[in-house]
Structure formats: structure tokens, C-alpha cells
XYZ file of C-alpha atoms in Angstrom:
507
model
C 232.581 74.165 -22.986
C 235.775 73.059 -21.225
C 235.956 72.867 -17.440
C 238.362 75.820 -17.344
C 236.084 77.953 -19.509
C 233.114 76.951 -17.357
C 235.014 77.887 -14.193
C 236.031 81.244 -15.668
C 232.395 81.902 -16.535
C 231.337 81.216 -12.930
C 233.998 83.598 -11.609
C 232.824 86.295 -14.003
C 229.208 85.764 -12.903
C 230.211 85.977 -9.239
C 231.995 89.272 -9.883
C 229.004 90.691 -11.749
C 226.463 89.744 -9.063
C 228.750 90.923 -6.237
C 228.914 94.338 -7.890
C 225.317 94.744 -9.059
C 223.598 92.698 -6.344
C 220.523 90.533 -6.692
C 216.990 91.679 -7.358
C 214.074 90.679 -5.148
C 210.708 91.140 -6.833
C 207.799 91.066 -4.381
C 204.448 90.597 -6.068
C 201.168 91.802 -4.657
C 199.014 88.740 -4.041
C 195.784 89.694 -2.213
C 194.304 86.171 -2.326
C 197.498 84.584 -1.039
C 197.899 87.306 1.598
C 194.395 86.624 2.865
C 195.105 82.897 3.201
C 198.503 83.553 4.797
C 196.867 85.771 7.429
C 194.283 83.055 8.144
C 197.037 80.446 8.607
C 198.916 82.718 10.987
C 195.812 83.292 13.097
C 195.159 79.538 13.229
C 198.731 78.743 14.320
C 198.608 81.413 17.015
C 195.233 80.193 18.261
C 196.412 76.615 18.849
C 200.138 77.050 19.562
C 199.789 76.630 23.332
C 197.491 73.592 23.166
C 200.096 70.992 22.251
C 199.250 68.095 19.973
C 195.540 67.920 19.212
C 192.788 67.281 16.670
C 193.803 70.328 14.596
C 197.312 69.026 13.807
C 196.220 67.813 10.365
C 194.557 71.135 9.562
C 197.628 73.096 10.590
C 199.838 70.749 8.569
C 197.673 70.960 5.464
C 197.431 74.757 5.750
C 201.202 75.130 6.009
C 201.671 72.776 3.051
C 199.243 74.835 0.950
C 201.050 78.023 1.914
C 204.369 76.408 0.940
C 202.995 75.424 -2.456
C 201.840 78.999 -3.069
C 205.411 80.116 -2.420
C 207.213 77.506 -4.504
C 204.781 76.361 -7.225
C 202.870 79.354 -8.610
C 202.019 77.754 -11.969
C 198.437 77.559 -13.321
C 196.045 74.977 -11.885
C 196.324 72.899 -15.054
C 199.939 72.164 -14.112
C 199.375 72.243 -10.366
C 197.082 69.396 -9.372
C 198.576 69.238 -5.910
C 197.345 72.767 -5.247
C 193.757 71.827 -5.975
C 194.066 68.763 -3.722
C 195.479 70.797 -0.850
C 192.753 73.418 -1.164
C 190.130 70.688 -0.901
C 191.930 69.087 2.055
C 192.134 72.364 3.992
C 188.445 73.036 3.406
C 187.496 69.492 4.431
C 189.553 69.536 7.620
C 188.254 72.976 8.568
C 184.656 71.760 8.248
C 185.436 68.650 10.283
C 186.796 70.750 13.152
C 183.799 73.001 13.568
C 183.371 73.464 17.305
C 186.825 72.098 18.153
C 188.243 75.519 18.987
C 186.536 78.550 20.453
C 187.513 80.849 17.595
C 185.103 79.528 14.977
C 185.591 82.618 12.758
C 189.209 81.537 12.254
C 188.067 78.219 10.757
C 185.486 79.970 8.597
C 188.019 82.445 7.230
C 190.603 79.723 6.638
C 188.114 77.703 4.624
C 186.860 80.694 2.610
C 190.342 82.026 1.853
C 191.535 78.571 0.761
C 188.602 78.027 -1.574
C 189.155 81.495 -3.055
C 192.592 80.392 -4.247
C 190.991 77.896 -6.636
C 189.416 80.711 -8.646
C 192.686 81.566 -10.356
C 192.853 78.903 -13.052
C 195.525 80.842 -14.948
C 197.889 80.684 -12.004
C 198.796 83.057 -9.238
C 200.037 86.581 -9.805
C 203.455 85.349 -8.740
C 203.392 82.765 -11.520
C 202.435 85.469 -14.000
C 205.407 87.550 -12.837
C 207.760 84.585 -13.336
C 206.508 83.942 -16.867
C 206.495 87.647 -17.822
C 210.062 88.058 -16.558
C 211.273 85.090 -18.583
C 209.510 86.193 -21.753
C 210.698 89.765 -21.412
C 214.321 88.701 -20.975
C 214.033 85.932 -23.551
C 212.730 82.521 -22.536
C 215.671 80.727 -24.146
C 218.141 82.981 -22.323
C 216.560 82.386 -18.892
C 216.778 79.642 -16.306
C 214.206 79.226 -13.539
C 215.360 77.738 -10.237
C 212.885 75.634 -8.232
C 212.990 74.930 -4.490
C 212.785 71.121 -4.832
C 212.568 68.326 -7.365
C 208.815 68.208 -6.907
C 208.517 71.946 -7.507
C 210.790 71.600 -10.517
C 208.534 68.959 -12.082
C 205.468 71.204 -11.800
C 207.170 74.353 -13.064
C 208.865 72.442 -15.877
C 205.570 71.006 -17.151
C 204.352 74.592 -17.482
C 207.421 76.526 -18.682
C 209.003 74.020 -21.055
C 206.469 74.961 -23.736
C 207.972 78.467 -23.659
C 211.527 77.157 -23.937
C 212.539 78.091 -20.395
C 214.928 75.767 -18.601
C 213.905 74.757 -15.041
C 216.507 73.416 -12.603
C 217.006 72.951 -8.896
C 219.804 74.887 -7.209
C 221.937 71.739 -7.080
C 221.754 71.358 -10.870
C 223.160 74.790 -11.706
C 226.664 73.380 -12.092
C 225.650 72.173 -15.538
C 226.505 74.186 -18.640
C 223.570 76.553 -19.154
C 224.233 76.944 -22.901
C 224.265 80.724 -23.088
C 221.484 81.397 -20.604
C 222.443 84.545 -18.744
C 219.553 85.299 -16.369
C 218.434 83.304 -13.338
C 214.936 83.677 -11.895
C 214.502 81.985 -8.529
C 210.993 81.013 -7.425
C 210.510 81.639 -3.720
C 212.174 83.629 -0.935
C 215.995 83.746 -0.735
C 215.944 82.029 2.657
C 214.793 78.799 0.979
C 218.123 78.533 -0.860
C 221.788 78.104 0.003
C 224.050 81.152 0.025
C 226.052 79.732 -2.898
C 223.154 80.590 -5.205
C 224.218 84.246 -4.951
C 227.853 84.012 -3.829
C 228.707 81.556 -6.628
C 225.971 82.277 -9.193
C 225.618 80.532 -12.523
C 224.652 83.718 -14.422
C 225.424 87.445 -14.276
C 221.888 88.245 -13.140
C 219.928 86.681 -10.273
C 216.375 87.602 -9.341
C 214.129 86.136 -6.627
C 210.364 86.312 -7.237
C 208.017 85.859 -4.291
C 204.654 87.072 -2.949
C 204.717 90.304 -0.957
C 203.039 88.649 2.031
C 206.197 86.649 2.833
C 208.082 89.078 5.036
C 211.584 87.596 5.260
C 213.561 88.789 2.227
C 217.050 88.359 3.636
C 219.632 86.632 1.459
C 221.520 83.777 3.096
C 225.210 84.321 3.740
C 228.025 81.875 4.275
C 228.367 80.734 7.895
C 231.905 82.138 7.999
C 231.122 85.441 6.230
C 230.790 87.281 9.535
C 234.323 86.314 10.537
C 236.110 86.193 7.175
C 238.167 89.097 5.889
C 236.921 90.156 2.469
C 233.837 87.948 2.654
C 231.325 88.323 -0.169
C 228.305 90.363 0.906
C 225.875 90.577 -1.967
C 223.648 93.689 -1.961
C 219.920 93.420 -2.737
C 217.452 95.626 -4.574
C 213.747 95.145 -3.797
C 211.043 95.950 -6.369
C 207.295 95.750 -5.761
C 204.678 94.783 -8.347
C 200.910 95.124 -7.989
C 198.815 95.555 -4.857
C 201.143 94.878 -1.921
C 198.833 96.245 0.776
C 198.070 94.045 3.788
C 194.721 92.176 3.950
C 191.841 93.749 5.865
C 192.159 91.166 8.628
C 195.783 91.829 9.487
C 198.094 89.360 11.178
C 198.185 89.671 14.998
C 200.974 91.794 16.435
C 202.467 88.832 18.321
C 202.893 86.801 15.148
C 205.867 84.447 15.278
C 208.808 84.141 12.904
C 208.367 82.607 9.470
C 209.682 79.236 10.675
C 206.440 78.609 12.568
C 204.426 78.815 9.334
C 206.486 76.497 7.149
C 205.726 72.745 6.834
C 207.332 70.908 9.723
C 207.592 67.257 10.790
C 205.664 65.943 13.781
C 208.018 64.245 16.258
C 205.622 63.816 19.164
C 206.680 64.012 22.802
C 210.282 63.235 23.666
C 210.940 60.594 26.292
C 213.891 61.342 28.599
C 216.989 59.204 28.099
C 217.272 58.167 31.736
C 218.765 54.724 31.074
C 221.204 52.949 28.815
C 219.924 50.604 26.102
C 219.805 46.933 27.038
C 221.424 44.204 24.973
C 218.277 44.023 22.836
C 218.004 47.788 22.340
C 219.852 50.520 20.470
C 219.969 54.301 20.375
C 218.445 55.497 17.119
C 217.077 58.600 15.440
C 213.698 58.554 13.753
C 213.870 59.308 10.042
C 210.781 60.345 8.099
C 210.663 58.970 4.564
C 208.693 59.654 1.427
C 205.609 57.513 0.984
C 204.261 57.948 4.532
C 207.064 55.829 5.959
C 209.556 56.183 8.793
C 212.541 54.251 10.110
C 214.740 54.108 13.198
C 218.346 54.624 12.078
C 220.885 53.318 14.580
C 224.564 54.225 14.877
C 225.766 51.577 12.435
C 228.611 52.398 10.112
C 226.779 52.679 6.777
C 223.523 52.100 4.926
C 222.680 51.217 1.325
C 221.770 54.319 -0.672
C 221.152 55.703 -4.134
C 223.099 58.621 -5.619
C 221.182 60.085 -8.547
C 224.065 62.413 -9.413
C 226.255 59.482 -10.470
C 226.188 58.004 -13.999
C 224.169 54.846 -14.702
C 225.936 51.777 -13.339
C 227.400 53.679 -10.368
C 224.304 54.895 -8.547
C 223.894 52.153 -5.940
C 226.332 52.833 -3.125
C 226.731 53.018 0.638
C 226.456 56.163 2.753
C 228.036 56.564 6.167
C 225.246 56.837 8.723
C 226.385 60.283 9.998
C 226.303 61.525 6.384
C 222.595 60.726 5.843
C 220.819 64.035 5.244
C 217.437 65.389 4.198
C 217.225 64.652 0.487
C 219.326 61.462 0.669
C 217.858 58.418 -1.070
C 217.958 55.139 0.865
C 217.413 51.602 -0.423
C 215.329 49.667 2.100
C 213.524 46.366 2.319
C 210.066 46.263 3.827
C 209.578 43.981 6.814
C 213.219 43.353 7.694
C 216.688 44.821 7.409
C 219.021 44.244 4.509
C 221.799 43.527 7.028
C 219.964 40.545 8.503
C 219.318 38.952 5.110
C 222.902 39.494 3.948
C 224.332 38.098 7.196
C 222.417 34.849 6.778
C 223.385 34.661 3.116
C 227.075 35.187 4.006
C 226.897 32.505 6.686
C 225.367 30.080 4.207
C 228.305 30.707 1.825
C 230.636 29.117 4.419
C 229.072 25.690 3.982
C 230.112 23.141 6.639
C 232.067 25.757 8.540
C 228.971 27.921 9.079
C 228.041 26.304 12.413
C 231.510 26.802 13.922
C 231.714 30.384 12.690
C 228.254 31.194 14.005
C 229.084 29.712 17.415
C 232.328 31.704 17.664
C 230.536 34.912 16.736
C 227.841 34.295 19.308
C 230.417 33.541 22.015
C 232.395 36.791 21.910
C 229.295 38.919 21.405
C 227.581 37.366 24.433
C 230.624 38.012 26.611
C 230.613 41.658 25.478
C 226.877 41.894 26.232
C 227.495 40.555 29.742
C 230.241 43.124 30.372
C 227.946 45.918 29.187
C 225.101 44.714 31.406
C 227.346 44.315 34.438
C 229.516 47.450 34.143
C 227.503 49.769 31.918
C 228.432 51.260 28.538
C 230.485 54.174 29.858
C 232.720 51.985 32.012
C 233.188 49.387 29.267
C 234.164 52.115 26.782
C 236.599 53.548 29.326
C 238.160 50.127 30.008
C 238.522 49.386 26.291
C 240.231 52.707 25.657
C 242.616 51.922 28.499
C 243.772 48.736 26.757
C 244.157 50.447 23.378
C 240.857 49.967 21.542
C 240.558 53.138 19.445
C 236.865 52.808 18.574
C 235.738 51.880 22.082
C 232.674 54.078 21.569
C 231.388 51.354 19.201
C 231.260 48.710 21.947
C 227.476 48.682 22.087
C 227.149 48.496 18.287
C 229.479 45.455 18.133
C 226.898 43.391 20.015
C 224.549 43.573 17.016
C 224.306 40.013 15.636
C 224.439 41.373 12.076
C 227.601 43.436 12.613
C 230.366 40.903 12.088
C 233.365 42.461 13.841
C 235.185 45.751 14.505
C 236.585 47.288 11.336
C 240.126 47.581 12.757
C 242.097 44.344 13.072
C 243.974 45.718 16.070
C 240.760 46.775 17.801
C 239.261 43.316 17.269
C 242.335 41.472 18.533
C 242.535 43.711 21.613
C 238.807 43.298 22.256
C 239.035 39.503 22.125
C 241.994 39.516 24.511
C 240.155 41.848 26.901
C 237.193 39.443 26.845
C 239.478 36.527 27.655
C 238.976 34.792 24.299
C 241.935 33.345 22.323
C 242.422 35.481 19.214
C 242.378 32.431 16.981
C 240.292 30.885 15.537
C 237.655 33.566 16.349
C 239.563 36.280 14.479
C 239.963 34.123 11.361
C 236.325 32.991 11.482
C 235.019 36.560 11.687
C 237.343 37.782 8.953
C 236.226 35.026 6.605
C 232.579 35.708 7.365
C 233.145 39.395 6.618
C 234.758 38.465 3.297
C 231.677 36.417 2.410
C 229.479 39.345 3.416
C 231.357 41.629 1.038
C 230.848 39.068 -1.721
C 227.110 38.800 -1.076
C 226.824 42.586 -0.800
C 228.588 43.059 -4.135
C 226.288 40.564 -5.852
C 223.198 42.230 -4.443
C 224.623 45.618 -5.399
C 224.966 44.492 -9.016
C 221.367 43.322 -9.090
C 220.171 46.544 -7.519
C 222.223 48.528 -10.019
C 220.615 46.571 -12.838
C 217.158 47.252 -11.438
C 217.936 50.963 -11.096
C 219.348 51.177 -14.636
C 216.206 49.558 -16.027
C 213.905 51.966 -14.166
C 212.768 55.434 -15.142
C 213.882 57.474 -12.127
C 211.763 60.489 -13.045
C 209.035 59.262 -10.693
C 211.535 58.903 -7.871
C 212.706 62.497 -8.253
C 209.184 63.904 -8.400
C 207.214 61.598 -6.085
C 210.060 60.729 -3.721
C 209.738 56.927 -3.571
C 209.820 54.040 -6.000
C 209.711 50.229 -5.784
C 212.501 48.242 -7.456
C 212.260 44.731 -8.868
C 215.155 42.545 -7.674
C 215.327 38.800 -8.392
C 217.591 37.760 -5.478
C 215.970 35.688 -2.732
C 215.345 37.766 0.372
C 215.714 41.057 -1.490
C 212.368 41.357 -3.205
C 210.351 44.405 -2.256
C 213.288 46.855 -2.264
C 212.160 50.455 -1.972
C 214.064 53.597 -2.927
C 212.824 56.477 -0.781
C 213.872 60.037 -0.011
C 214.738 61.199 3.502
C 212.368 64.040 4.400
C 213.418 64.795 7.975
C 215.691 63.489 10.726
C 214.773 63.683 14.390
C 216.936 66.122 16.382
C 217.229 63.615 19.234
C 217.829 59.886 19.770
C 215.489 57.355 21.374
C 215.922 53.887 22.822
C 214.267 51.327 20.534
C 214.295 47.578 20.102
C 217.246 46.346 18.063
C 214.825 44.398 15.848
C 212.986 47.604 14.954
C 216.092 49.480 13.753
C 216.340 50.069 9.985
C 212.963 48.484 9.285
C 210.591 50.892 7.476
C 207.101 51.229 8.913
C 203.951 53.201 8.149
C 204.023 56.718 9.599
C 202.102 59.807 8.480
C 204.180 62.336 10.426
C 205.725 63.620 7.184
C 202.607 63.684 5.038
C 202.698 67.494 4.745
C 206.417 67.657 3.922
C 206.093 66.055 0.484
């Protein structure tokens, strides 16, 4: 199908869904409703206690609830479900006596174990399969909430001929498939799933115990004239009555019961970073890892949407998002290794270049220590440095020089340093860095091309074999969460992955 024909098809689908609306099928799920109620009571019982010994239990319970919502396939294709059920039961037993409401722990354990009795899958899974078979498995596409959910659903539904995709993959030609069944509540998906649908029919299938059935709208829909507002039609299947032990009246919004990262207590930013410190956000990574990401310009990444040979790239630091794939080296930063490699490329001139770099950076550090970051940035703006806000970042030994020639020349003059030969030295060193970076990029690209990336998409992290000295132990890992606030950390700790289990329930 040509691009124009494909675009016309999408417009026709958008018109059809805008007129007919989307269907929301809520399926009675007594076992899931019982467990959901137990999770809600647990969260309410401990919500005012802060961080404590039950954090793991709450995290595991939320993760199990999430899997019920997004991966309703039979146990044979859902090993993670069985593992989570066992983990919830184990943690509940371990916490006996930790909270006053022992019946809550008992009910949580019993309701979790009861979920394992349905070897043929949940009633929601049965509704998904029945819907596909009724409409025609080869005419249907099932949309999963994540790559991990896709892998599980695909292992189950591919035998029936049903295509399983994530929402981001719906731009592909669907080869005549005209019905989309979305697993999970509408709020888990972007508004474009219904405002720019891939088929003429869109249906969300979810358990009745999940109360929020609102369909996401574009952020500008409220203000736009003629904005698309897709109507919904709700249908109920099975026993949708509430469990005997109902959820307390003061139950919180759904957000409180979804898997969430653990950021710990926030320390107040009552001081500026020293010369050996940086402001950085904590990033939680797949594989029980984390990293402090500073305000550098870019970071090596992996774009799985690109064709082979073009997947290794750089991402601007502000553009790093949940779901991004980063290429990291355990134990140290890639920047430090490349800087030393670039310096070595200069041969006999390396000592002079290194001394010149150290000289202007030390003078900038002294100005920052004496006058403070805000005053230095103000003074630099006054003399014409456009990116004066980067003054603190320029002190990083591994950041060679400001990107703008004019900014660098003005900075050197402001520091009282003759522009030459420092400018020429730094520019040559940067050229060598680009050369080293390109060579490493080629090797990384070769390693990626020779690797089956299926594991990366499903598991979230994967080791790569690179032959270059200093670049062994490269890890591709998915960003799971980004801290909403910055912290002051040691410069040597920035961009170095370390063990951290704060995201264990997000995967």
C-alpha cells in the first residue's frame, strides 16, 4: 500500500470512529475484584506511615494488579503472573504482625493465591479471545500496553492468527485488519489511539473492577474549535457486582494503585553544587539499575525504530523519556573513556592540550566558587555568552568546550586567557573526540546488528559485546522512570549505572 493510500485509510478510520465512537467492554471478574479490593485496603492502611517494611508488599501487589489488567492470558503463557502471586503471598506471610490490621494481610494472601486457580486465563482474557474469534482472528489486531505485555499476549494469540502490537506500532500497514481490540483501560493509552485510529472499530476490554473508563483526549481539545471528541459505549459482560468486602469509602484515585517508582525522601536544594558536584536527576533503569543523569548535552542511545545500521545514535538529555533505550558502560562513563582516547590521538601534543584545557576550566571553577553560579551566568550574559546557563557544565573535565565558537572565545576573554592557542587546542581535541566517537559508534552498531533484540524489547536490558578497549561491558537498558526533581551528586557518580531495586515492580 502506498503512503497516500495508507494516509487515506487512516483518515477514513478516524471519521468512522468519530461518528460511531469506541466500545468499552467491562468484564465481570470476581477473583480479580476480590484481589483489587484487598490491595486498596492495604494501601489505605499504610498510606500515612511513610516508607516502611511493607513497601515491597505494596509494590508487588500493585505489580500483580497491573498484570491482571494488561496481561490476561492463560498461566501457560503468563509465567510472570505465577511468580508475582507467589511473591505477594510470601511477603504477606513475612509481614505478619507488622501492621495492626492482620485480616488485611490474610485476605491479600488468600485473594492472590485464588488467582492461580484459573489456569485457562482470566475472564478478561477469555473475552479478548472470544472477541477476536467472533470478528475473525485474521481481521483483528490486539493492542498491548507495553512491549512486555505484547510478548506475553503474542505467545498466546499468534496460534489463532491474531496480530498483537503496541500502540506505537499501529502506523504499520495492518494488511486488511479492520478491528482493534485494546487490552486494558483507555487511560493507559495515548489519545491518538482513538483520535487517529488504525481501524474503523476500536474496543477496549478491561475488568469491571477498574473504575476509570474515561478516554484520553488531546491536551488542546478543550481549547480547540472543532476538536475531536470521541463518544464511548460501555457494555458489561458477566458478574460485575462488587466483592463482599467492598472498598472503603475514602478510597483514593486509581493512580495510587498503579505500580510506581520509589524515590525516597527529597533533600532540599539549599546550596549550589561545588566544583566536584553536579545537579542530576535519578533515572531508574531496567535490570534493577539506576543512574544520575546530569545536564550534559547528549547521551548515547539506541533507537529500535530505525533500520539496522542506523540504530545507535545520540539523544539530547532533555529528550530522554520513559521507554528510551540508553547505551551505558558499567563502572565508568563513556565520556571519560572517550576523552582519554581522544587525548591519546593527539600524540606529542596531548600534554599541551591537556594543560590548556585544565587551565581555563580551573579559572572558571574559581569564578564559580567565588561569585556563585547565578552571578557568573549573569556576568557571562552581559558580555555576550548566549549559553551562559551552561557555565557549570563547562567545568566538567570530559566536556571539551562550549559548542558555540563565539561563546568559547568570549568565555576565554572574560577569564583573561588569550584565545589562542587554547581555542585551537580545544577544537582539535573535539575533532579527535568526534573521530573516536564515530569509531565506537560503528562497533556498537555492529554489535547491535549481530544481536537478537527481541530480548531487549521484552526483558528491557541486554549486554552487548564490543571489542574496543575501554568499551567492554556495554549495556543497553530501558528507562523506566525519571525523578521529578534534581539532586546534588558527585560529578564522578553522574552517568555511572549502579544497582538499585527502586524500579523492581515497574518491569
